[in-house]
mmCIF file of C-alpha atoms in Angstrom:
data_model
loop_
_atom_site.group_PDB
_atom_site.id
_atom_site.type_symbol
_atom_site.label_atom_id
_atom_site.label_comp_id
_atom_site.label_asym_id
_atom_site.label_seq_id
_atom_site.Cartn_x
_atom_site.Cartn_y
_atom_site.Cartn_z
ATOM 1 C CA MET A 769 -121.789 88.088 75.760
ATOM 2 C CA VAL A 770 -118.339 89.243 74.802
ATOM 3 C CA HIS A 771 -115.644 88.519 77.399
ATOM 4 C CA LYS A 772 -114.212 91.774 78.984
ATOM 5 C CA ARG A 773 -110.619 90.648 78.084
ATOM 6 C CA ALA A 774 -111.419 90.193 74.402
ATOM 7 C CA VAL A 775 -112.912 93.723 74.299
ATOM 8 C CA ARG A 776 -109.900 95.231 76.016
ATOM 9 C CA HIS A 777 -107.458 93.538 73.575
ATOM 10 C CA ALA A 778 -109.585 94.679 70.636
ATOM 11 C CA ALA A 779 -109.326 98.046 71.581
ATOM 12 C CA PHE A 780 -105.463 98.038 70.921
ATOM 13 C CA PRO A 781 -103.905 97.173 67.501
ATOM 14 C CA ARG A 782 -101.828 94.063 67.225
ATOM 15 C CA VAL A 783 -98.307 95.040 67.023
ATOM 16 C CA THR A 784 -96.181 92.917 64.735
ATOM 17 C CA TYR A 785 -92.568 92.641 65.758
ATOM 18 C CA GLY A 786 -89.806 92.554 63.157
ATOM 19 C CA PRO A 787 -86.700 90.720 63.127
ATOM 20 C CA MET A 788 -84.062 91.462 65.876
ATOM 21 C CA LEU A 789 -81.139 91.671 63.466
ATOM 22 C CA GLN A 790 -80.473 95.495 64.055
ATOM 23 C CA ARG A 791 -80.636 95.036 67.791
ATOM 24 C CA ASP A 792 -78.140 92.234 67.636
ATOM 25 C CA HIS A 793 -75.906 94.237 65.216
ATOM 26 C CA GLU A 794 -75.869 97.109 67.678
ATOM 27 C CA ARG A 795 -75.069 94.689 70.675
ATOM 28 C CA ILE A 796 -72.176 93.037 68.671
ATOM 29 C CA ALA A 797 -70.764 96.394 67.694
ATOM 30 C CA ASN A 798 -70.890 97.860 71.213
ATOM 31 C CA LEU A 799 -69.240 94.638 72.527
ATOM 32 C CA ASN A 800 -66.585 94.737 69.955
ATOM 33 C CA ASN A 801 -65.926 98.285 70.898
ATOM 34 C CA ILE A 802 -65.492 97.322 74.488
ATOM 35 C CA TYR A 803 -63.280 94.280 73.765
ATOM 36 C CA ASN A 804 -60.947 96.039 71.287
ATOM 37 C CA CYS A 805 -60.587 99.410 72.926
ATOM 38 C CA ASN A 806 -57.153 100.659 74.414
ATOM 39 C CA ASN A 807 -56.390 100.518 78.159
ATOM 40 C CA VAL A 808 -57.648 104.115 78.714
ATOM 41 C CA GLU A 809 -60.931 103.684 77.262
ATOM 42 C CA ALA A 810 -61.122 100.222 79.129
ATOM 43 C CA ILE A 811 -60.588 101.807 82.445
ATOM 44 C CA GLN A 812 -63.213 104.288 81.749
ATOM 45 C CA MET A 813 -65.826 101.541 80.700
ATOM 46 C CA LEU A 814 -64.717 98.516 82.740
ATOM 47 C CA ARG A 815 -62.754 100.262 85.623
ATOM 48 C CA MET A 816 -59.620 98.222 84.749
ATOM 49 C CA ARG A 817 -57.177 97.646 82.009
ATOM 50 C CA ARG A 818 -57.813 94.833 79.412
ATOM 51 C CA ALA A 819 -55.153 92.498 80.652
ATOM 52 C CA PRO A 820 -56.790 92.128 84.288
ATOM 53 C CA PHE A 821 -60.286 92.005 82.508
ATOM 54 C CA TYR A 822 -59.379 89.237 80.161
ATOM 55 C CA ALA A 823 -57.480 87.343 83.211
ATOM 56 C CA LEU A 824 -60.572 87.506 85.287
ATOM 57 C CA VAL A 825 -62.654 86.045 82.553
ATOM 58 C CA LYS A 826 -60.231 83.199 81.978
ATOM 59 C CA THR A 827 -60.219 82.435 85.577
ATOM 60 C CA PHE A 828 -64.043 82.229 85.594
ATOM 61 C CA ARG A 829 -64.112 80.202 82.519
ATOM 62 C CA GLU A 830 -61.374 77.683 83.480
ATOM 63 C CA ARG A 831 -62.761 77.159 87.046
ATOM 64 C CA GLY A 832 -66.462 76.771 85.717
ATOM 65 C CA LEU A 833 -67.693 79.781 88.068
ATOM 66 C CA LEU A 834 -69.223 81.128 84.942
ATOM 67 C CA THR A 835 -70.360 79.434 81.693
ATOM 68 C CA ASP A 836 -70.909 80.822 78.002
ATOM 69 C CA SER A 837 -74.571 80.526 77.066
ATOM 70 C CA ILE A 838 -75.935 80.189 73.570
ATOM 71 C CA HIS A 839 -76.297 84.081 73.186
ATOM 72 C CA THR A 840 -74.072 85.525 75.962
ATOM 73 C CA SER A 841 -70.433 85.015 76.510
ATOM 74 C CA ILE A 842 -68.583 85.447 79.857
ATOM 75 C CA GLU A 843 -66.873 88.437 78.601
ATOM 76 C CA GLU A 844 -70.214 89.991 78.139
ATOM 77 C CA GLN A 845 -71.482 88.907 81.657
ATOM 78 C CA VAL A 846 -68.284 90.322 83.357
ATOM 79 C CA ALA A 847 -68.533 93.572 81.319
ATOM 80 C CA MET A 848 -72.212 94.181 82.360
ATOM 81 C CA PHE A 849 -71.541 93.604 85.965
ATOM 82 C CA LEU A 850 -68.402 95.839 85.903
ATOM 83 C CA HIS A 851 -70.702 98.616 84.159
ATOM 84 C CA VAL A 852 -73.245 98.314 87.060
ATOM 85 C CA VAL A 853 -70.700 98.487 90.007
ATOM 86 C CA GLY A 854 -68.283 100.811 88.184
ATOM 87 C CA HIS A 855 -70.759 103.506 87.331
ATOM 88 C CA ASN A 856 -73.749 102.519 89.614
ATOM 89 C CA GLN A 857 -75.900 102.157 86.553
ATOM 90 C CA ARG A 858 -79.357 100.756 86.863
ATOM 91 C CA PHE A 859 -80.437 97.607 84.985
ATOM 92 C CA ARG A 860 -82.651 99.576 82.659
ATOM 93 C CA VAL A 861 -79.725 101.791 81.623
ATOM 94 C CA ILE A 862 -77.620 98.547 80.915
ATOM 95 C CA HIS A 863 -80.425 97.293 78.926
ATOM 96 C CA ASN A 864 -80.221 100.211 76.296
ATOM 97 C CA THR A 865 -76.322 99.759 76.395
ATOM 98 C CA PHE A 866 -76.141 95.888 75.884
ATOM 99 C CA ARG A 867 -79.504 95.266 74.377
ATOM 100 C CA ARG A 868 -80.412 92.748 76.928
ATOM 101 C CA SER A 869 -83.620 92.495 79.089
ATOM 102 C CA THR A 870 -83.546 93.622 82.598
ATOM 103 C CA GLU A 871 -84.339 90.059 83.587
ATOM 104 C CA ILE A 872 -81.263 88.785 81.869
ATOM 105 C CA ILE A 873 -78.882 91.421 83.328
ATOM 106 C CA SER A 874 -80.209 90.811 86.722
ATOM 107 C CA ARG A 875 -79.599 87.028 86.432
ATOM 108 C CA TYR A 876 -76.012 87.348 85.154
ATOM 109 C CA PHE A 877 -75.356 90.074 87.829
ATOM 110 C CA GLN A 878 -76.209 87.719 90.600
ATOM 111 C CA GLN A 879 -74.166 84.859 88.851
ATOM 112 C CA GLU A 880 -71.199 87.152 88.507
ATOM 113 C CA LEU A 881 -71.466 88.322 92.183
ATOM 114 C CA TYR A 882 -71.369 84.778 93.272
ATOM 115 C CA ALA A 883 -68.422 83.819 90.974
ATOM 116 C CA ILE A 884 -66.356 86.809 92.456
ATOM 117 C CA TRP A 885 -67.157 85.632 96.023
ATOM 118 C CA GLU A 886 -65.737 82.290 95.383
ATOM 119 C CA LEU A 887 -62.333 84.209 94.908
ATOM 120 C CA ARG A 888 -62.380 85.829 98.316
ATOM 121 C CA GLY A 889 -60.348 83.000 99.817
ATOM 122 C CA GLU A 890 -57.275 83.735 97.741
ATOM 123 C CA MET A 891 -57.804 87.422 97.017
ATOM 124 C CA ILE A 892 -58.577 88.651 100.751
ATOM 125 C CA LYS A 893 -55.610 87.219 102.657
ATOM 126 C CA PRO A 894 -54.104 87.946 105.992
ATOM 127 C CA ALA A 895 -51.091 90.156 105.730
ATOM 128 C CA SER A 896 -47.608 88.875 105.459
ATOM 129 C CA MET A 897 -45.690 88.276 108.679
ATOM 130 C CA ASN A 898 -42.526 89.808 107.203
ATOM 131 C CA THR A 899 -41.541 93.521 107.564
ATOM 132 C CA PRO A 900 -43.246 95.352 104.856
ATOM 133 C CA THR A 901 -40.838 96.701 102.141
ATOM 134 C CA LYS A 902 -42.368 100.239 102.539
ATOM 135 C CA ILE A 903 -41.302 100.306 106.269
ATOM 136 C CA LYS A 904 -37.893 98.504 105.776
ATOM 137 C CA ASN A 905 -36.616 100.823 103.164
ATOM 138 C CA SER A 906 -37.498 104.023 104.854
ATOM 139 C CA TYR A 907 -35.559 105.752 108.034
ATOM 140 C CA ARG A 908 -38.766 107.399 108.992
ATOM 141 C CA TRP A 909 -40.616 103.927 109.984
ATOM 142 C CA PHE A 910 -37.631 101.404 110.454
ATOM 143 C CA PRO A 911 -37.127 100.058 112.884
ATOM 144 C CA TYR A 912 -39.875 101.675 114.898
ATOM 145 C CA PHE A 913 -42.824 100.141 112.932
ATOM 146 C CA LYS A 914 -40.889 96.875 111.856
ATOM 147 C CA ASP A 915 -43.615 94.650 113.485
ATOM 148 C CA CYS A 916 -46.507 96.604 111.970
ATOM 149 C CA ILE A 917 -48.400 94.530 109.295
ATOM 150 C CA GLY A 918 -51.112 97.014 108.147
ATOM 151 C CA ALA A 919 -53.687 99.665 109.065
ATOM 152 C CA ILE A 920 -57.291 99.327 110.254
ATOM 153 C CA ASP A 921 -60.181 101.726 109.748
ATOM 154 C CA GLY A 922 -63.827 102.114 109.032
ATOM 155 C CA THR A 923 -65.588 103.718 106.295
ATOM 156 C CA HIS A 924 -69.365 104.553 105.443
ATOM 157 C CA VAL A 925 -70.887 102.962 102.359
ATOM 158 C CA THR A 926 -74.236 104.438 101.356
ATOM 159 C CA ALA A 927 -77.034 101.963 101.960
ATOM 160 C CA LYS A 928 -80.678 101.665 101.092
ATOM 161 C CA VAL A 929 -82.661 100.019 103.860
ATOM 162 C CA PRO A 930 -86.367 99.499 104.777
ATOM 163 C CA ARG A 931 -88.084 102.399 106.659
ATOM 164 C CA SER A 932 -88.107 100.209 109.775
ATOM 165 C CA MET A 933 -84.269 100.013 109.705
ATOM 166 C CA TYR A 934 -83.667 103.753 108.920
ATOM 167 C CA VAL A 935 -82.950 105.021 112.152
ATOM 168 C CA ALA A 936 -80.257 102.314 113.046
ATOM 169 C CA PHE A 937 -78.465 103.075 109.687
ATOM 170 C CA ARG A 938 -78.477 106.821 109.848
ATOM 171 C CA GLY A 939 -75.402 107.866 111.931
ATOM 172 C CA ARG A 940 -73.132 110.919 111.827
ATOM 173 C CA LYS A 941 -73.027 111.003 108.067
ATOM 174 C CA HIS A 942 -76.763 112.168 107.911
ATOM 175 C CA TYR A 943 -77.652 109.352 105.431
ATOM 176 C CA THR A 944 -78.232 105.755 105.729
ATOM 177 C CA SER A 945 -74.938 103.823 105.488
ATOM 178 C CA GLN A 946 -73.284 100.669 106.317
ATOM 179 C CA ASN A 947 -70.246 101.009 108.609
ATOM 180 C CA VAL A 948 -67.669 98.734 106.965
ATOM 181 C CA LEU A 949 -64.460 97.719 108.859
ATOM 182 C CA ALA A 950 -61.397 96.963 106.800
ATOM 183 C CA ALA A 951 -57.705 96.196 107.198
ATOM 184 C CA VAL A 952 -55.091 96.896 104.383
ATOM 185 C CA ASP A 953 -51.458 96.220 103.983
ATOM 186 C CA PHE A 954 -49.093 98.862 102.852
ATOM 187 C CA ASP A 955 -49.542 97.888 99.139
ATOM 188 C CA MET A 956 -53.120 99.195 99.615
ATOM 189 C CA ARG A 957 -54.565 95.466 99.407
ATOM 190 C CA PHE A 958 -57.473 94.549 101.585
ATOM 191 C CA THR A 959 -56.679 91.843 103.955
ATOM 192 C CA TYR A 960 -59.820 91.890 105.975
ATOM 193 C CA VAL A 961 -63.489 93.151 105.282
ATOM 194 C CA LEU A 962 -66.465 93.139 107.571
ATOM 195 C CA SER A 963 -69.720 94.599 106.242
ATOM 196 C CA ARG A 964 -73.390 94.810 107.165
ATOM 197 C CA TRP A 965 -72.973 96.855 110.513
ATOM 198 C CA GLU A 966 -75.453 99.919 110.896
ATOM 199 C CA GLY A 967 -74.032 103.329 110.156
ATOM 200 C CA SER A 968 -74.756 104.408 113.777
ATOM 201 C CA THR A 969 -72.452 101.747 115.279
ATOM 202 C CA HIS A 970 -69.170 103.059 116.679
ATOM 203 C CA ASP A 971 -66.046 101.857 115.010
ATOM 204 C CA ALA A 972 -64.724 100.410 118.475
ATOM 205 C CA SER A 973 -67.855 98.175 118.793
ATOM 206 C CA ILE A 974 -67.279 96.746 115.257
ATOM 207 C CA LEU A 975 -63.573 96.072 115.929
ATOM 208 C CA ASP A 976 -64.461 94.362 119.179
ATOM 209 C CA ASP A 977 -66.849 92.165 117.455
ATOM 210 C CA SER A 978 -64.455 91.242 114.654
ATOM 211 C CA LEU A 979 -61.805 90.365 117.121
ATOM 212 C CA LEU A 980 -64.216 87.862 118.876
ATOM 213 C CA ARG A 981 -65.462 86.197 115.639
ATOM 214 C CA PRO A 982 -64.038 82.850 114.710
ATOM 215 C CA ASP A 983 -63.425 83.916 111.225
ATOM 216 C CA GLY A 984 -62.651 87.526 112.456
ATOM 217 C CA LEU A 985 -59.632 89.714 112.328
ATOM 218 C CA GLN A 986 -56.514 87.620 113.351
ATOM 219 C CA ILE A 987 -53.594 89.470 114.811
ATOM 220 C CA PRO A 988 -50.608 87.319 115.366
ATOM 221 C CA ASP A 989 -48.451 87.733 118.551
ATOM 222 C CA GLY A 990 -45.835 90.236 118.403
ATOM 223 C CA LYS A 991 -47.513 92.147 115.320
ATOM 224 C CA PHE A 992 -49.979 95.035 115.358
ATOM 225 C CA TYR A 993 -52.128 97.195 113.266
ATOM 226 C CA LEU A 994 -52.218 101.022 113.163
ATOM 227 C CA ARG A 995 -55.346 102.766 114.205
ATOM 228 C CA ASP A 996 -56.773 106.375 114.591
ATOM 229 C CA VAL A 997 -57.296 108.091 117.776
ATOM 230 C CA GLY A 998 -60.897 106.676 118.045
ATOM 231 C CA TYR A 999 -59.676 103.359 119.397
ATOM 232 C CA ALA A 1000 -58.188 102.490 122.549
ATOM 233 C CA CYS A 1001 -54.819 100.969 122.799
ATOM 234 C CA GLN A 1002 -54.991 97.145 123.149
ATOM 235 C CA PRO A 1003 -52.903 94.168 122.333
ATOM 236 C CA GLY A 1004 -52.359 94.226 118.388
ATOM 237 C CA ILE A 1005 -53.723 97.707 117.809
ATOM 238 C CA LEU A 1006 -51.700 100.883 118.026
ATOM 239 C CA PRO A 1007 -53.193 104.180 118.077
ATOM 240 C CA PRO A 1008 -51.621 107.624 118.284
ATOM 241 C CA PHE A 1009 -50.950 109.486 121.398
ATOM 242 C CA ARG A 1010 -54.061 111.332 122.523
ATOM 243 C CA LYS A 1011 -54.189 115.138 123.280
ATOM 244 C CA THR A 1012 -51.182 115.401 120.736
ATOM 245 C CA ARG A 1013 -51.255 117.024 117.307
ATOM 246 C CA TYR A 1014 -52.135 114.433 114.980
ATOM 247 C CA HIS A 1015 -54.334 115.426 111.932
ATOM 248 C CA LEU A 1016 -52.680 116.631 108.522
ATOM 249 C CA ASN A 1017 -53.644 120.168 108.734
ATOM 250 C CA GLU A 1018 -52.218 120.641 112.242
ATOM 251 C CA PHE A 1019 -48.803 119.948 110.770
ATOM 252 C CA PHE A 1020 -48.798 121.024 107.069
ATOM 253 C CA TYR A 1021 -51.283 123.786 106.641
ATOM 254 C CA ALA A 1022 -50.082 125.405 109.930
ATOM 255 C CA LYS A 1023 -46.468 124.850 108.777
ATOM 256 C CA HIS A 1024 -45.431 123.548 112.218
ATOM 257 C CA ARG A 1025 -42.723 121.049 112.804
ATOM 258 C CA PRO A 1026 -43.090 118.332 115.397
ATOM 259 C CA LEU A 1027 -42.252 119.822 118.625
ATOM 260 C CA ASN A 1028 -41.458 116.800 120.643
ATOM 261 C CA ALA A 1029 -41.060 113.097 120.496
ATOM 262 C CA ARG A 1030 -44.703 112.581 120.813
ATOM 263 C CA GLU A 1031 -45.678 114.866 117.919
ATOM 264 C CA LEU A 1032 -43.096 113.178 115.768
ATOM 265 C CA PHE A 1033 -44.326 109.750 116.504
ATOM 266 C CA ASN A 1034 -47.887 110.883 115.681
ATOM 267 C CA LEU A 1035 -46.714 112.361 112.452
ATOM 268 C CA ARG A 1036 -45.027 109.217 111.391
ATOM 269 C CA HIS A 1037 -47.954 107.131 112.623
ATOM 270 C CA LEU A 1038 -50.222 109.162 110.399
ATOM 271 C CA SER A 1039 -47.898 108.906 107.436
ATOM 272 C CA LEU A 1040 -48.237 105.143 107.599
ATOM 273 C CA ARG A 1041 -52.010 104.852 108.549
ATOM 274 C CA VAL A 1042 -53.076 107.010 105.679
ATOM 275 C CA THR A 1043 -52.464 104.081 103.545
ATOM 276 C CA ILE A 1044 -55.949 102.809 104.393
ATOM 277 C CA GLU A 1045 -57.571 106.174 103.724
ATOM 278 C CA ARG A 1046 -55.956 106.056 100.257
ATOM 279 C CA ALA A 1047 -57.317 102.575 99.856
ATOM 280 C CA PHE A 1048 -60.921 103.516 100.573
ATOM 281 C CA ALA A 1049 -60.627 106.436 98.241
ATOM 282 C CA ALA A 1050 -59.335 104.339 95.366
ATOM 283 C CA LEU A 1051 -61.952 101.764 96.037
ATOM 284 C CA LYS A 1052 -64.909 104.355 95.949
ATOM 285 C CA ASN A 1053 -63.297 106.283 93.124
ATOM 286 C CA ARG A 1054 -63.286 103.025 90.855
ATOM 287 C CA PHE A 1055 -66.680 101.626 92.139
ATOM 288 C CA LYS A 1056 -69.363 104.266 92.221
ATOM 289 C CA ALA A 1057 -71.848 101.732 93.531
ATOM 290 C CA LEU A 1058 -70.234 102.036 96.876
ATOM 291 C CA ASP A 1059 -70.164 105.884 96.850
ATOM 292 C CA GLN A 1060 -73.698 106.734 95.456
ATOM 293 C CA LYS A 1061 -77.215 105.759 96.310
ATOM 294 C CA PRO A 1062 -77.680 102.070 95.635
ATOM 295 C CA PHE A 1063 -80.703 100.364 94.128
ATOM 296 C CA HIS A 1064 -80.101 96.700 94.957
ATOM 297 C CA THR A 1065 -81.515 94.803 97.957
ATOM 298 C CA PHE A 1066 -79.709 95.239 101.222
ATOM 299 C CA ASP A 1067 -78.305 91.641 101.060
ATOM 300 C CA THR A 1068 -76.766 92.320 97.687
ATOM 301 C CA GLN A 1069 -75.379 95.743 98.928
ATOM 302 C CA VAL A 1070 -73.583 93.897 101.705
ATOM 303 C CA LYS A 1071 -72.170 91.295 99.266
ATOM 304 C CA LEU A 1072 -70.939 94.217 96.841
ATOM 305 C CA VAL A 1073 -68.789 95.651 99.389
ATOM 306 C CA LEU A 1074 -66.671 92.421 99.561
ATOM 307 C CA ALA A 1075 -66.939 91.852 95.921
ATOM 308 C CA CYS A 1076 -65.485 95.271 95.212
ATOM 309 C CA CYS A 1077 -62.600 94.775 97.444
ATOM 310 C CA ILE A 1078 -61.771 91.407 95.826
ATOM 311 C CA VAL A 1079 -61.670 92.893 92.364
ATOM 312 C CA HIS A 1080 -59.746 95.895 93.820
ATOM 313 C CA ASN A 1081 -57.099 93.397 94.904
ATOM 314 C CA TRP A 1082 -57.196 91.655 91.642
ATOM 315 C CA ILE A 1083 -56.457 94.689 89.992
ATOM 316 C CA LEU A 1084 -53.674 95.714 92.063
ATOM 317 C CA GLY A 1085 -52.232 92.271 91.165
ATOM 318 C CA TRP A 1086 -51.598 93.572 87.694
ATOM 319 C CA GLY A 1087 -50.259 96.990 88.752
ATOM 320 C CA GLU A 1088 -51.691 100.537 89.503
ATOM 321 C CA ASP A 1089 -53.571 102.586 86.759
ATOM 322 C CA GLU A 1090 -54.790 105.990 86.287
ATOM 323 C CA LEU A 1091 -57.539 105.629 88.696
ATOM 324 C CA PHE A 1092 -55.000 104.980 91.486
ATOM 325 C CA GLU A 1093 -52.908 107.981 90.425
ATOM 326 C CA GLU A 1094 -56.058 110.247 90.938
ATOM 327 C CA VAL A 1095 -55.815 109.623 94.563
ATOM 328 C CA VAL A 1096 -53.474 111.980 96.379
ATOM 329 C CA SER A 1097 -50.373 110.345 97.637
ATOM 330 C CA PHE A 1098 -49.588 111.322 101.196
ATOM 331 C CA ASP A 1099 -45.888 110.711 100.790
ATOM 332 C CA GLU A 1100 -45.644 113.105 98.104
ATOM 333 C CA VAL A 1101 -47.538 115.714 99.861
ATOM 334 C CA GLU A 1102 -45.326 115.273 102.918
ATOM 335 C CA THR A 1103 -42.124 115.521 101.074
ATOM 336 C CA GLY A 1104 -43.401 118.423 99.098
ATOM 337 C CA HIS A 1105 -44.075 120.393 102.198
ATOM 338 C CA GLY A 1106 -40.749 119.469 103.843
ATOM 339 C CA VAL A 1107 -42.213 118.772 107.263
ATOM 340 C CA GLU A 1108 -39.870 116.216 108.056
ATOM 341 C CA ALA A 1109 -36.810 117.900 106.691
ATOM 342 C CA GLY A 1110 -34.446 117.965 109.779
ATOM 343 C CA ASP A 1111 -37.263 116.411 112.096
ATOM 344 C CA ASN A 1112 -34.676 114.274 113.748
ATOM 345 C CA ASP A 1113 -34.098 117.486 115.850
ATOM 346 C CA ALA A 1114 -37.365 116.915 117.522
#
């Protein structure tokens, strides 16, 4: 009696695989194109210039966070990771680009994610206690905000969760999301990040939880963060005046000057607090994995939020690039409309 497996195998012709030289040549040519491109092309592919990319690779190699294998260098491992988070590409798409199996890509992706997390202690640091240069050099903010060390806000990051968690993660955005709390300084660097919260959770509840955590947001005595009107005034948190014009369109698009001291305070409060909105916009503009439907497990999605903030801070350490210039500067808009021209009369 012929075994069923033998019959099934006999029904299909045997495939003879040839040498993989052509595939290897294509991969090497593609990698050389990435490594030897100019900065404009590097930003398009790797989401950063060549200098911070090679510095990141050097850091991983010197600290032993990543190692070269027989067939895959650290440069290729980092490039694959940046392609995934920068363009939100699935592993099977990266497979066609880098000519690696999806298993290898997945393995190196997790290793790269771990390596980036190891940098969180030095890249996500509390804000400086000194008066920020942006405030010190501006008559609009100094000395009124001289003790301000940054801004706090929440943002929604698209999430894919099991059906049993769907209701909790679907909030006012009408899609499942994480509600991420973050703090930034006025150089647009992230100084604190808290992810994993459900999209339906109110921002104030997340902030209260963060302040109670042993490793949560620390606000030194005498210093404060700026926050929008959705939060109550409390020690270390300064929101704008309620029931007073605050939003951008209420001043600029309506072409109304501040009419009293409260409106003037709200306008200057907004012109500083908008820094965190610009930081979120720059982060999601650079890393599409945070702005589009993800395909990773939820635990990986949570880790990716902090990992992208770490890489964001790393890139800022090497100066801004074209992706940051795409984010509209509030200061330029404000100056262009001339709202504060002569606003000291208010």
